[in-house]
């Protein structure tokens, strides 16, 4: 995915590449149709922390693994980054997201149990 102005609402401005290829356009179209945003391209990092895949020869790096989230939960993802040092036995890097959890409070009265009957 690239940093084209038309895609900024969906992918942000921190993608590894300037221009999108066909697969990048497909991801953006899918995300837009499902009301999703790509959070992995919205946080500023050095390029070495944006790579998510390395070719077997070790010379080619790409950003091909992403985290998509529903637009209404957009602010719940606080941080996304790839970690090169994680030993996952694959040529993909570990992509980690920091997510803020929200718990719903139930307005239903708590049920009391009779201790002697238990």
Coordinates of N, CA, C and O in Angstrom, one line a residue:
X1 N 0.8 -1.2 0.0 CA 0.0 0.0 0.0 C 0.9 1.2 0.0 O 1.9 1.3 0.7
X2 N 0.4 2.2 -0.7 CA 1.2 3.4 -0.8 C 0.6 4.6 0.0 O -0.4 4.4 0.7
X3 N 1.2 5.7 -0.1 CA 0.8 6.9 0.6 C 0.0 7.9 -0.2 O 0.1 9.1 -0.1
X4 N -0.8 7.4 -1.2 CA -1.6 8.3 -2.0 C -2.6 9.0 -1.2 O -3.1 8.5 -0.2
X5 N -2.8 10.3 -1.5 CA -3.7 11.1 -0.8 C -5.2 10.6 -0.7 O -5.9 10.8 0.3
X6 N -5.6 9.9 -1.8 CA -6.9 9.4 -1.8 C -7.2 8.3 -0.8 O -8.3 8.0 -0.4
X7 N -6.1 7.6 -0.3 CA -6.2 6.5 0.6 C -5.9 6.9 2.1 O -6.0 6.1 2.9
X8 N -5.6 8.2 2.3 CA -5.2 8.6 3.7 C -6.1 8.3 4.8 O -5.7 7.9 5.9
X9 N -7.4 8.3 4.5 CA -8.4 8.0 5.6 C -8.4 6.6 6.0 O -8.7 6.2 7.1
X10 N -8.0 5.7 5.1 CA -8.0 4.3 5.3 C -6.6 3.8 5.8 O -6.6 2.9 6.6
X11 N -5.6 4.3 5.2 CA -4.2 3.7 5.5 C -3.3 4.7 6.2 O -2.2 4.3 6.5
X12 N -3.6 5.9 6.3 CA -2.7 6.9 7.0 C -1.6 7.4 6.0 O -1.7 7.2 4.8
X13 N -0.6 7.9 6.6 CA 0.5 8.5 5.9 C 1.9 7.8 6.1 O 2.9 8.3 5.8
X14 N 1.9 6.7 6.8 CA 3.2 6.1 7.2 C 3.5 4.7 6.6 O 4.2 3.9 7.1
X15 N 2.9 4.5 5.4 CA 3.2 3.3 4.7 C 4.7 3.3 4.2 O 5.3 4.3 4.1
X16 N 5.2 2.1 4.0 CA 6.6 2.0 3.6 C 6.8 2.5 2.2 O 7.9 3.0 1.8
X17 N 5.8 2.4 1.3 CA 5.9 2.8 -0.1 C 5.2 4.0 -0.5 O 4.2 4.3 0.2
X18 N 5.6 4.7 -1.5 CA 5.0 5.9 -2.0 C 3.7 5.5 -2.8 O 2.7 6.2 -2.7
X19 N 3.8 4.5 -3.7 CA 2.7 4.1 -4.6 C 2.2 2.7 -4.3 O 3.0 1.8 -3.9
X20 N 0.9 2.5 -4.5 CA 0.3 1.2 -4.3 C 0.4 0.3 -5.5 O 0.3 0.8 -6.6
X21 N 0.6 -1.0 -5.3 CA 0.5 -1.9 -6.4 C -0.9 -2.5 -6.4 O -1.8 -2.0 -5.7
X22 N -1.2 -3.4 -7.3 CA -2.6 -4.0 -7.4 C -3.1 -4.6 -6.1 O -4.2 -4.4 -5.7
X23 N -2.2 -5.3 -5.4 CA -2.6 -5.9 -4.2 C -2.9 -4.9 -3.1 O -3.8 -5.0 -2.3
X24 N -2.1 -3.8 -3.1 CA -2.4 -2.7 -2.1 C -3.7 -2.1 -2.4 O -4.5 -1.8 -1.4
X25 N -4.1 -1.9 -3.6 CA -5.4 -1.3 -4.0 C -6.5 -2.2 -3.6 O -7.5 -1.8 -3.1
X26 N -6.3 -3.5 -3.7 CA -7.3 -4.5 -3.3 C -7.5 -4.5 -1.8 O -8.7 -4.5 -1.4
X27 N -6.5 -4.4 -1.0 CA -6.6 -4.3 0.4 C -7.4 -3.0 0.8 O -8.3 -3.0 1.7
X28 N -7.0 -1.9 0.2 CA -7.7 -0.6 0.5 C -9.2 -0.7 0.1 O -10.0 -0.2 0.9
X29 N -9.5 -1.3 -1.0 CA -10.9 -1.4 -1.5 C -11.7 -2.3 -0.5 O -12.8 -2.0 -0.1
X30 N -11.0 -3.4 -0.1 CA -11.7 -4.3 0.9 C -11.9 -3.6 2.2 O -13.0 -3.6 2.8
X31 N -10.9 -2.9 2.7 CA -11.0 -2.2 4.0 C -12.1 -1.1 3.9 O -12.9 -1.0 4.8
X32 N -12.2 -0.4 2.8 CA -13.2 0.7 2.6 C -14.6 0.1 2.6 O -15.5 0.6 3.2
X33 N -14.7 -1.1 1.9 CA -16.1 -1.7 1.7 C -16.6 -2.2 3.1 O -17.8 -2.3 3.3
X34 N -15.7 -2.6 3.9 CA -16.1 -3.2 5.2 C -16.0 -2.2 6.4 O -16.1 -2.6 7.6
X35 N -15.7 -1.0 6.1 CA -15.6 0.1 7.1 C -14.4 -0.2 8.1 O -14.5 -0.1 9.3
X36 N -13.3 -0.6 7.5 CA -12.1 -0.9 8.3 C -11.0 0.1 8.0 O -11.0 0.8 7.0
X37 N -10.0 0.2 8.9 CA -8.9 1.0 8.7 C -7.6 0.1 8.9 O -7.7 -0.8 9.7
X38 N -6.5 0.5 8.2 CA -5.3 -0.3 8.3 C -4.4 0.5 9.3 O -3.8 1.5 9.0
X39 N -4.4 0.0 10.6 CA -3.6 0.7 11.6 C -2.1 0.5 11.5 O -1.4 1.3 12.1
X40 N -1.7 -0.6 10.9 CA -0.2 -0.8 10.8 C 0.5 0.2 10.0 O 1.7 0.2 10.0
X41 N -0.2 1.0 9.2 CA 0.4 2.1 8.4 C 0.1 3.5 8.9 O 0.2 4.4 8.2
X42 N -0.2 3.6 10.2 CA -0.6 4.9 10.7 C 0.4 5.4 11.8 O 0.2 6.5 12.3
X43 N 1.4 4.6 12.1 CA 2.3 5.0 13.2 C 3.7 5.3 12.6 O 4.2 4.5 11.8
X44 N 4.3 6.4 12.9 CA 5.6 6.7 12.3 C 6.7 5.8 13.0 O 6.8 5.7 14.2
X45 N 7.5 5.1 12.1 CA 8.6 4.3 12.5 C 9.7 4.5 11.5 O 9.5 4.9 10.4
X46 N 10.9 4.1 11.9 CA 12.0 4.0 10.9 C 11.6 2.8 10.0 O 10.9 1.9 10.4
X47 N 12.1 2.8 8.7 CA 11.7 1.8 7.7 C 12.0 0.4 8.2 O 11.3 -0.5 7.9
X48 N 13.1 0.3 9.0 CA 13.5 -1.1 9.4 C 12.4 -1.7 10.4 O 12.3 -2.9 10.5
X49 N 11.6 -0.8 11.0 CA 10.5 -1.3 11.9 C 9.2 -1.4 11.1 O 8.2 -1.8 11.7
X50 N 9.2 -1.1 9.9 CA 7.9 -1.2 9.1 C 8.0 -2.5 8.3 O 6.9 -3.0 7.9
X51 N 9.1 -3.1 8.0 CA 9.2 -4.4 7.3 C 8.5 -5.5 8.0 O 8.7 -5.6 9.2
X52 N 7.8 -6.3 7.3 CA 7.1 -7.5 7.9 C 7.5 -8.8 7.2 O 7.1 -9.8 7.7
X53 N 8.3 -8.7 6.2 CA 8.7 -9.9 5.4 C 10.1 -9.6 4.8 O 10.4 -8.6 4.3
X54 N 10.9 -10.7 4.8 CA 12.2 -10.6 4.2 C 12.3 -11.8 3.2 O 12.0 -13.0 3.6
X55 N 12.8 -11.6 2.0 CA 13.0 -12.7 1.1 C 14.0 -13.7 1.6 O 14.9 -13.3 2.5
X56 N 14.0 -14.9 1.1 CA 15.0 -15.9 1.6 C 16.5 -15.5 1.4 O 17.3 -15.9 2.1
X57 N 16.7 -14.7 0.3 CA 18.1 -14.3 0.1 C 18.5 -13.1 1.1 O 19.7 -12.7 1.1
X58 N 17.5 -12.6 1.8 CA 17.8 -11.5 2.8 C 18.0 -10.1 2.2 O 18.3 -9.2 2.9
X59 N 17.8 -9.9 0.9 CA 18.0 -8.6 0.3 C 16.8 -7.8 0.0 O 16.8 -6.6 -0.1
X60 N 15.6 -8.5 0.0 CA 14.4 -7.8 -0.3 C 13.5 -7.8 0.9 O 13.3 -8.8 1.6
X61 N 13.0 -6.6 1.2 CA 12.1 -6.4 2.4 C 10.8 -5.8 1.9 O 10.8 -4.9 1.1
X62 N 9.7 -6.2 2.5 CA 8.4 -5.7 2.2 C 7.5 -5.5 3.4 O 7.8 -6.1 4.4
X63 N 6.5 -4.7 3.3 CA 5.5 -4.5 4.3 C 4.2 -5.2 3.8 O 3.5 -4.6 3.0
X64 N 4.0 -6.4 4.1 CA 2.9 -7.2 3.6 C 1.9 -7.7 4.6 O 0.8 -8.2 4.3
X65 N 2.3 -7.6 5.9 CA 1.4 -8.1 7.0 C 0.8 -6.8 7.7 O 1.6 -5.9 8.0
X66 N -0.5 -6.8 7.8 CA -1.1 -5.6 8.3 C -2.2 -5.9 9.4 O -2.7 -7.0 9.5
X67 N -2.5 -4.9 10.2 CA -3.6 -5.0 11.2 C -4.7 -4.1 10.7 O -4.6 -2.9 10.6
X68 N -5.9 -4.7 10.5 CA -7.1 -4.0 10.1 C -8.1 -4.0 11.3 O -8.2 -5.1 11.9
X69 N -8.8 -2.9 11.5 CA -9.7 -2.8 12.6 C -10.9 -2.0 12.2 O -10.8 -1.1 11.3
X70 N -12.1 -2.3 12.7 CA -13.3 -1.6 12.4 C -13.1 -0.1 12.8 O -12.5 0.2 13.8
X71 N -13.6 0.7 11.9 CA -13.5 2.2 12.1 C -14.0 2.7 13.5 O -13.5 3.6 14.0
X72 N -15.0 2.1 14.0 CA -15.6 2.6 15.3 C -14.7 2.2 16.4 O -14.7 2.8 17.5
X73 N -13.8 1.3 16.3 CA -12.8 0.9 17.3 C -11.4 1.5 17.0 O -10.4 1.1 17.6
X74 N -11.4 2.4 16.1 CA -10.1 3.0 15.6 C -9.2 3.5 16.7 O -8.0 3.2 16.7
X75 N -9.7 4.1 17.7 CA -8.9 4.7 18.8 C -8.4 3.6 19.8 O -7.6 3.9 20.7
X76 N -8.9 2.4 19.7 CA -8.5 1.4 20.6 C -7.1 0.8 20.4 O -6.5 0.3 21.3
X77 N -6.6 0.9 19.1 CA -5.3 0.5 18.8 C -4.3 1.6 19.1 O -4.4 2.6 18.4
X78 N -3.5 1.4 20.1 CA -2.6 2.5 20.5 C -1.3 2.5 19.8 O -0.6 3.6 19.7
X79 N -0.8 1.4 19.3 CA 0.5 1.3 18.7 C 0.6 0.0 17.9 O 0.1 -1.1 18.4
X80 N 1.3 0.0 16.8 CA 1.6 -1.2 16.0 C 3.0 -1.1 15.5 O 3.5 -0.1 15.0
X81 N 3.7 -2.2 15.6 CA 5.1 -2.3 15.1 C 5.5 -3.7 14.8 O 4.9 -4.7 15.4
X82 N 6.5 -3.9 14.0 CA 7.0 -5.3 13.7 C 8.3 -5.4 14.5 O 9.0 -4.5 14.7
X83 N 8.5 -6.7 14.9 CA 9.7 -7.0 15.7 C 10.5 -8.0 14.9 O 10.1 -9.1 14.7
X84 N 11.8 -7.6 14.6 CA 12.6 -8.5 13.8 C 13.3 -9.6 14.6 O 13.6 -10.6 14.1
X85 N 13.4 -9.4 15.9 CA 14.2 -10.4 16.7 C 13.4 -11.6 17.1 O 13.9 -12.5 17.7
X86 N 12.1 -11.6 17.0 CA 11.3 -12.7 17.4 C 11.5 -13.9 16.6 O 11.5 -13.9 15.4
X87 N 11.8 -15.0 17.2 CA 12.1 -16.3 16.5 C 10.8 -17.0 16.2 O 10.4 -17.8 17.1
X88 N 10.2 -16.8 15.1 CA 8.9 -17.4 14.8 C 9.1 -18.6 13.7 O 8.1 -19.1 13.2
X89 N 10.3 -18.9 13.3 CA 10.6 -19.9 12.4 C 10.0 -19.6 11.0 O 9.4 -20.5 10.4
X90 N 10.0 -18.4 10.6 CA 9.4 -18.0 9.3 C 10.1 -16.8 8.8 O 10.9 -16.2 9.5
X91 N 9.9 -16.4 7.6 CA 10.6 -15.2 7.0 C 9.7 -14.0 7.2 O 10.0 -12.9 6.7
X92 N 8.6 -14.1 8.0 CA 7.7 -13.0 8.3 C 8.2 -12.5 9.7 O 8.6 -13.3 10.6
X93 N 8.1 -11.2 10.0 CA 8.4 -10.7 11.3 C 7.1 -10.6 12.1 O 6.0 -10.6 11.6
X94 N 7.3 -10.6 13.4 CA 6.1 -10.6 14.3 C 5.6 -9.1 14.3 O 6.3 -8.2 14.5
X95 N 4.3 -9.0 14.1 CA 3.6 -7.7 14.1 C 2.8 -7.7 15.4 O 1.9 -8.5 15.6
X96 N 3.1 -6.7 16.2 CA 2.5 -6.5 17.5 C 1.7 -5.2 17.6 O 2.1 -4.2 17.1
X97 N 0.5 -5.3 18.2 CA -0.4 -4.2 18.4 C -0.7 -4.0 19.9 O -0.9 -5.0 20.6
X98 N -0.6 -2.8 20.3 CA -1.0 -2.5 21.7 C -2.5 -2.0 21.6 O -2.8 -1.0 20.9
X99 N -3.4 -2.7 22.3 CA -4.8 -2.4 22.2 C -5.3 -2.1 23.6 O -5.0 -2.8 24.6
X100 N -6.2 -1.0 23.6 CA -6.8 -0.6 24.9 C -8.1 -1.4 25.0 O -9.0 -1.3 24.1
X101 N -8.3 -2.2 26.0 CA -9.5 -2.9 26.2 C -10.5 -2.1 27.0 O -10.2 -1.3 27.9
X102 N -11.8 -2.2 26.6 CA -12.9 -1.5 27.3 C -13.9 -2.6 27.8 O -14.3 -3.4 27.0
X103 N -14.2 -2.5 29.0 CA -15.2 -3.4 29.6 C -16.5 -2.7 29.8 O -16.6 -1.5 30.2
X104 N -17.6 -3.4 29.4 CA -18.9 -2.8 29.5 C -19.4 -3.1 31.0 O -19.2 -4.2 31.5
X105 N -20.0 -2.1 31.6 CA -20.6 -2.2 32.9 C -22.0 -2.7 32.8 O -22.8 -2.0 32.1
X106 N -22.4 -3.8 33.4 CA -23.7 -4.3 33.4 C -24.6 -3.5 34.4 O -24.2 -3.3 35.5
X107 N -25.8 -3.1 33.9 CA -26.7 -2.3 34.8 C -27.7 -3.3 35.5 O -28.5 -2.8 36.2
X108 N -27.5 -4.5 35.3 CA -28.3 -5.5 35.9 C -27.9 -5.7 37.4 O -26.8 -5.7 37.7
X109 N -28.9 -5.9 38.2 CA -28.6 -6.1 39.7 C -27.9 -7.4 39.9 O -28.2 -8.4 39.2
X110 N -26.9 -7.4 40.8 CA -26.2 -8.6 41.1 C -27.1 -9.6 41.8 O -27.9 -9.3 42.7
X111 N -27.0 -10.9 41.4 CA -27.8 -11.9 42.0 C -27.1 -12.4 43.2 O -25.9 -12.7 43.3
X112 N -27.9 -12.5 44.3 CA -27.4 -13.0 45.6 C -27.7 -14.4 45.8 O -28.9 -14.8 45.4
X113 N -26.8 -15.2 46.3 CA -27.0 -16.6 46.6 C -27.2 -16.8 48.1 O -26.5 -16.1 48.9
X114 N -28.0 -17.8 48.4 CA -28.2 -18.2 49.8 C -27.1 -19.1 50.1 O -27.0 -20.2 49.6
X115 N -26.2 -18.7 51.0 CA -25.0 -19.5 51.4 C -25.3 -20.8 52.0 O -24.7 -21.9 51.8
X116 N -26.4 -20.9 52.8 CA -26.8 -22.1 53.4 C -27.3 -23.2 52.5 O -27.1 -24.4 52.6
X117 N -28.0 -22.7 51.4 CA -28.5 -23.7 50.4 C -27.4 -24.2 49.5 O -27.5 -25.3 49.0
X118 N -26.3 -23.5 49.4 CA -25.2 -23.9 48.6 C -24.4 -25.0 49.3 O -23.9 -25.9 48.9

